Each structure stands twice: as structure tokens, then as C-alpha cells.
PDB file of C-alpha atoms in Angstrom:
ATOM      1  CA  UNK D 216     112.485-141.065  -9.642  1.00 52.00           C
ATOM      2  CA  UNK D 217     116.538-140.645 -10.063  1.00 55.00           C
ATOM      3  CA  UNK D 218     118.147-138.196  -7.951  1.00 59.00           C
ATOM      4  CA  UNK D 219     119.081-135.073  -9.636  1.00 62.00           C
ATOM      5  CA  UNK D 220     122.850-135.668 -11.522  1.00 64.00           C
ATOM      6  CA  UNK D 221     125.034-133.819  -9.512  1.00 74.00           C
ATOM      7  CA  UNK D 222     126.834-132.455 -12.361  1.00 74.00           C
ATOM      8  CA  UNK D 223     130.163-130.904 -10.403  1.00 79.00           C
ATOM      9  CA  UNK D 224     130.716-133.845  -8.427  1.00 85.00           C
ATOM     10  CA  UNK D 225     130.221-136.396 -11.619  1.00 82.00           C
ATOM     11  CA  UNK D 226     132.970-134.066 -13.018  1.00 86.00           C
ATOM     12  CA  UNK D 227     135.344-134.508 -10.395  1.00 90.00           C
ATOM     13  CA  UNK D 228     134.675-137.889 -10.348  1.00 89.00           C
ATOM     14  CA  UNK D 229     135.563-137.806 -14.498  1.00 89.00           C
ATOM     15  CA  UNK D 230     138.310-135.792 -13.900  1.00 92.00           C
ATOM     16  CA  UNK D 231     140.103-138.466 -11.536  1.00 94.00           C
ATOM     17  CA  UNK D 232     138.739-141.336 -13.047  1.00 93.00           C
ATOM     18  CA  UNK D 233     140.015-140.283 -16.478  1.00 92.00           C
ATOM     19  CA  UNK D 234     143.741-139.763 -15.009  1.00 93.00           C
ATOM     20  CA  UNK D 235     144.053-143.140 -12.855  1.00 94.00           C
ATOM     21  CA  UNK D 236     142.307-145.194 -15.300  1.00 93.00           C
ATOM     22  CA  UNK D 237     140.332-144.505 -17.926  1.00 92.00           C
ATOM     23  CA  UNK D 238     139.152-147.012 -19.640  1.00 91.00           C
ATOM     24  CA  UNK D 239     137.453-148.932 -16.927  1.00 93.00           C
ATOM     25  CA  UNK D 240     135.478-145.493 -16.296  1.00 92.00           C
ATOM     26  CA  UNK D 241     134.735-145.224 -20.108  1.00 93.00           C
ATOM     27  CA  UNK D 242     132.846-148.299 -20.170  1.00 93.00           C
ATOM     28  CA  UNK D 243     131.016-147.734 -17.262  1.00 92.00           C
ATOM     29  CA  UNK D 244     129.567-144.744 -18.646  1.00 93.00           C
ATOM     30  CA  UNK D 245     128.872-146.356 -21.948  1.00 95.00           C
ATOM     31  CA  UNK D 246     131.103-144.046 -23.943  1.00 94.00           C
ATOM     32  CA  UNK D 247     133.595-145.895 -26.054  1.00 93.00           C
ATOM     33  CA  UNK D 248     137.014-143.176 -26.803  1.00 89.00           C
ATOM     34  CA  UNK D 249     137.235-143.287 -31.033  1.00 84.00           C
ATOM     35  CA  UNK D 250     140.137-141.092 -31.320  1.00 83.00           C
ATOM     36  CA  UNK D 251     138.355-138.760 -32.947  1.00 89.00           C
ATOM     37  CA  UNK D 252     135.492-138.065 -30.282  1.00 95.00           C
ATOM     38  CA  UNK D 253     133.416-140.210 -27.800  1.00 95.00           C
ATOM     39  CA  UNK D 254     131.104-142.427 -29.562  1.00 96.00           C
ATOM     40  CA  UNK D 255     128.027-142.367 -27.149  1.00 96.00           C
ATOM     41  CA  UNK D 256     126.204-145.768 -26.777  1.00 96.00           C
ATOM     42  CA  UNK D 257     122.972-146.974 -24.985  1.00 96.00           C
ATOM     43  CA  UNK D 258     125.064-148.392 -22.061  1.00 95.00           C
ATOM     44  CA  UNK D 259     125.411-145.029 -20.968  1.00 94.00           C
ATOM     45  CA  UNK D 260     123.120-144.401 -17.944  1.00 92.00           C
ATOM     46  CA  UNK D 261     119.966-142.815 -19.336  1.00 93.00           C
ATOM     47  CA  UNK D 262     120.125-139.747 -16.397  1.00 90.00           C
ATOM     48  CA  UNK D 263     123.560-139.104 -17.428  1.00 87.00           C
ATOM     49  CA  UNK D 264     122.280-138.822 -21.159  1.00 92.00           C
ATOM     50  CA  UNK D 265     119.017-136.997 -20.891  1.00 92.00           C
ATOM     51  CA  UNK D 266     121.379-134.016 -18.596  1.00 88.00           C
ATOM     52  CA  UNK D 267     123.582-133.956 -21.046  1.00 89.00           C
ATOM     53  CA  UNK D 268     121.288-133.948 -23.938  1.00 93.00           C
ATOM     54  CA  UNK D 269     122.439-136.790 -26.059  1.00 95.00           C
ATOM     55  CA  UNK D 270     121.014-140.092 -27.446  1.00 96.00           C
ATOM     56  CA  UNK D 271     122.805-143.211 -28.388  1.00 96.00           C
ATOM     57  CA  UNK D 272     125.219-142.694 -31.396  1.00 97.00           C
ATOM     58  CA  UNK D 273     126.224-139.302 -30.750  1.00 97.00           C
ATOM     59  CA  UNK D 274     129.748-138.552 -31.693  1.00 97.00           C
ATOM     60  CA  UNK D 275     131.283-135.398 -28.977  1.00 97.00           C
ATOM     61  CA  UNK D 276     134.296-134.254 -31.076  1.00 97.00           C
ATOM     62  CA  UNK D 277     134.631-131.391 -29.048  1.00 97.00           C
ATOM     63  CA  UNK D 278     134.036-129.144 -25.835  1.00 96.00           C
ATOM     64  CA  UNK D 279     134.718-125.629 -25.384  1.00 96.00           C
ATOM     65  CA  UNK D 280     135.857-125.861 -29.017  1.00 97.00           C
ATOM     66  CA  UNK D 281     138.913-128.422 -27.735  1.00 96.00           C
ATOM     67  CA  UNK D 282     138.903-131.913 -29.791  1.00 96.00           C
ATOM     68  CA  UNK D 283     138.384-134.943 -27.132  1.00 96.00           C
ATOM     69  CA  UNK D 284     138.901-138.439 -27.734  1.00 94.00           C
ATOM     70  CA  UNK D 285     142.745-138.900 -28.519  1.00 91.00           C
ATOM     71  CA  UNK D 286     143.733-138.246 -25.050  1.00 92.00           C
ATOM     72  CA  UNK D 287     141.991-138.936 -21.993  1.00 91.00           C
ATOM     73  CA  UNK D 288     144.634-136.848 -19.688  1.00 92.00           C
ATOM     74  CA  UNK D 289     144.429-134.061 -21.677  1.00 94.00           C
ATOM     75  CA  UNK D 290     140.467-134.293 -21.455  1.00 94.00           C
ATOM     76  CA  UNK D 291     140.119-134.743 -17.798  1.00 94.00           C
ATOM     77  CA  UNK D 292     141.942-131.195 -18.156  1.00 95.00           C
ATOM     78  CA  UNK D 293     139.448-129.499 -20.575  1.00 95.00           C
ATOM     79  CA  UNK D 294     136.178-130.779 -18.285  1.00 92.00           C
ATOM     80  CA  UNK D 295     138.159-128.875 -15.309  1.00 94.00           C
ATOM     81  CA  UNK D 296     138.479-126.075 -17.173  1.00 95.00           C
ATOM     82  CA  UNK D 297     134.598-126.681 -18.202  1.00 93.00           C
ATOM     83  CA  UNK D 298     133.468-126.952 -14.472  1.00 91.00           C
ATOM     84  CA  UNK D 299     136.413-124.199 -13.719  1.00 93.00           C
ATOM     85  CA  UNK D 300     134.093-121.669 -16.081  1.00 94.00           C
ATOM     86  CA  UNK D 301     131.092-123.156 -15.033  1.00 92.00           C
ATOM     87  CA  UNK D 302     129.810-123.623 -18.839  1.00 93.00           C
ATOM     88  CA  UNK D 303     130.648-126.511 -21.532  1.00 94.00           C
ATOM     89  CA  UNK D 304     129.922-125.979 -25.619  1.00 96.00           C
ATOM     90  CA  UNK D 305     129.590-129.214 -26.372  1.00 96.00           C
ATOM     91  CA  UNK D 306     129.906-129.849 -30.492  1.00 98.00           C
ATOM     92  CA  UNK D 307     127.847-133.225 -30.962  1.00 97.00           C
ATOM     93  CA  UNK D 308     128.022-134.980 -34.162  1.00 97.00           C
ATOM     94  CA  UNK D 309     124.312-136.735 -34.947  1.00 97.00           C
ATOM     95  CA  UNK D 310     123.714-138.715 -37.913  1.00 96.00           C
ATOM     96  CA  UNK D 311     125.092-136.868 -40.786  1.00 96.00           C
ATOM     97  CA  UNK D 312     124.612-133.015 -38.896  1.00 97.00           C
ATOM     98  CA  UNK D 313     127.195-130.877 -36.448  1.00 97.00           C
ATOM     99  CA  UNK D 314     124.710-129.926 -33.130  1.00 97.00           C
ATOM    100  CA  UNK D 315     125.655-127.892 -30.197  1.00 97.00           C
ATOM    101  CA  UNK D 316     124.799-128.216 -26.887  1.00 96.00           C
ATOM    102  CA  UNK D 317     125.194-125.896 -24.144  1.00 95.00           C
ATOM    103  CA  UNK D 318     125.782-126.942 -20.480  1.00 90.00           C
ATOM    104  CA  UNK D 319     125.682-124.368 -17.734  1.00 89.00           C
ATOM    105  CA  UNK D 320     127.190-126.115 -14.592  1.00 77.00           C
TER     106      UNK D 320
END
């Protein structure tokens, strides 16, 4: 069995990792940055994915109603807000339909 995703510290890890350099982190969590969203692929750990709700070929274009993708500064920013509120709206693009999923942290 995995241990449980500790969701605040894997966002504080993000946050940092995002700042000092964030395309080595991107690939390790299987996410490529498309400028318009994160494209979500199978490399991303499946414990990471199944917390978070999403499959392989999601596109997030946004959290807390905030566009990601373009600018991974500025995102590190909106997932401390995200932890800061302790909630994250996250607007999932599936296939050809808009989904929302809803994080409590």
C-alpha cells in the first residue's frame, strides 16, 4: 500500500520546486507545461493522480479560476494561495468536456 499523499507538504515541495527549477520537477511528475494548461500524462505517479482525481490526458487550464501553464512562478503563487485557503477548484479539460474538481487540503 502507498502512504497517504501528504498533500501540504507535496505543495510546498511544488511551490519551491516550481521557483528554483521547474522543469526538472515538471517531468518528474509527468506533467508537461503547454502554455495553455498542464497536459497530464501517465508518467505522473499514479497516487499523485488518483488524489487529485485525474487520468492521463487531462488538460488543468485553471485553479481557483487562475489560468496555469504560461508561467510557472506565477503558479507556484496560486497553489500557495490554494494551500493558503485550504481549498483548490481545479477546471480540468477531458476529451472534448470542461470538469471540475474540488480539492479540500
Amino acid at each position: 500500500a502507498n502512504a497517504p499523499v501528504n498533500t501540504s507538504s507535496a505543495i510546498d515541495e511544488a511551490v519551491t520546486a516550481l521557483q528554483e527549477n521547474p522543469a526538472s520537477y515538471l517531468s518528474r511528475m509527468g506533467v508537461m507545461a503547454s502554455g495553455e494548461g498542464y497536459q497530464v500524462t501517465a508518467a505522473m505517479p499514479s497516487g499523485l493522480r488518483n488524489r487529485l482525481g485525474l487520468e492521463a490526458g487531462d488538460k488543468v487550464l485553471s485553479v481557483n479560476g487562475q489560468s496555469v501553464g504560461s508561467s510557472p512562478t506565477q503558479d507556484a503563487s496560486i497553489l500557495q494561495q490554494a494551500q493558503q485557503s485550504g481549498q483548490a477548484q481545479i477546471e480540468v479539460q477531458r476529451g472534448d468536456q470542461v470538469i471540475t474538481i474540488r480539492q479540500q487540503f
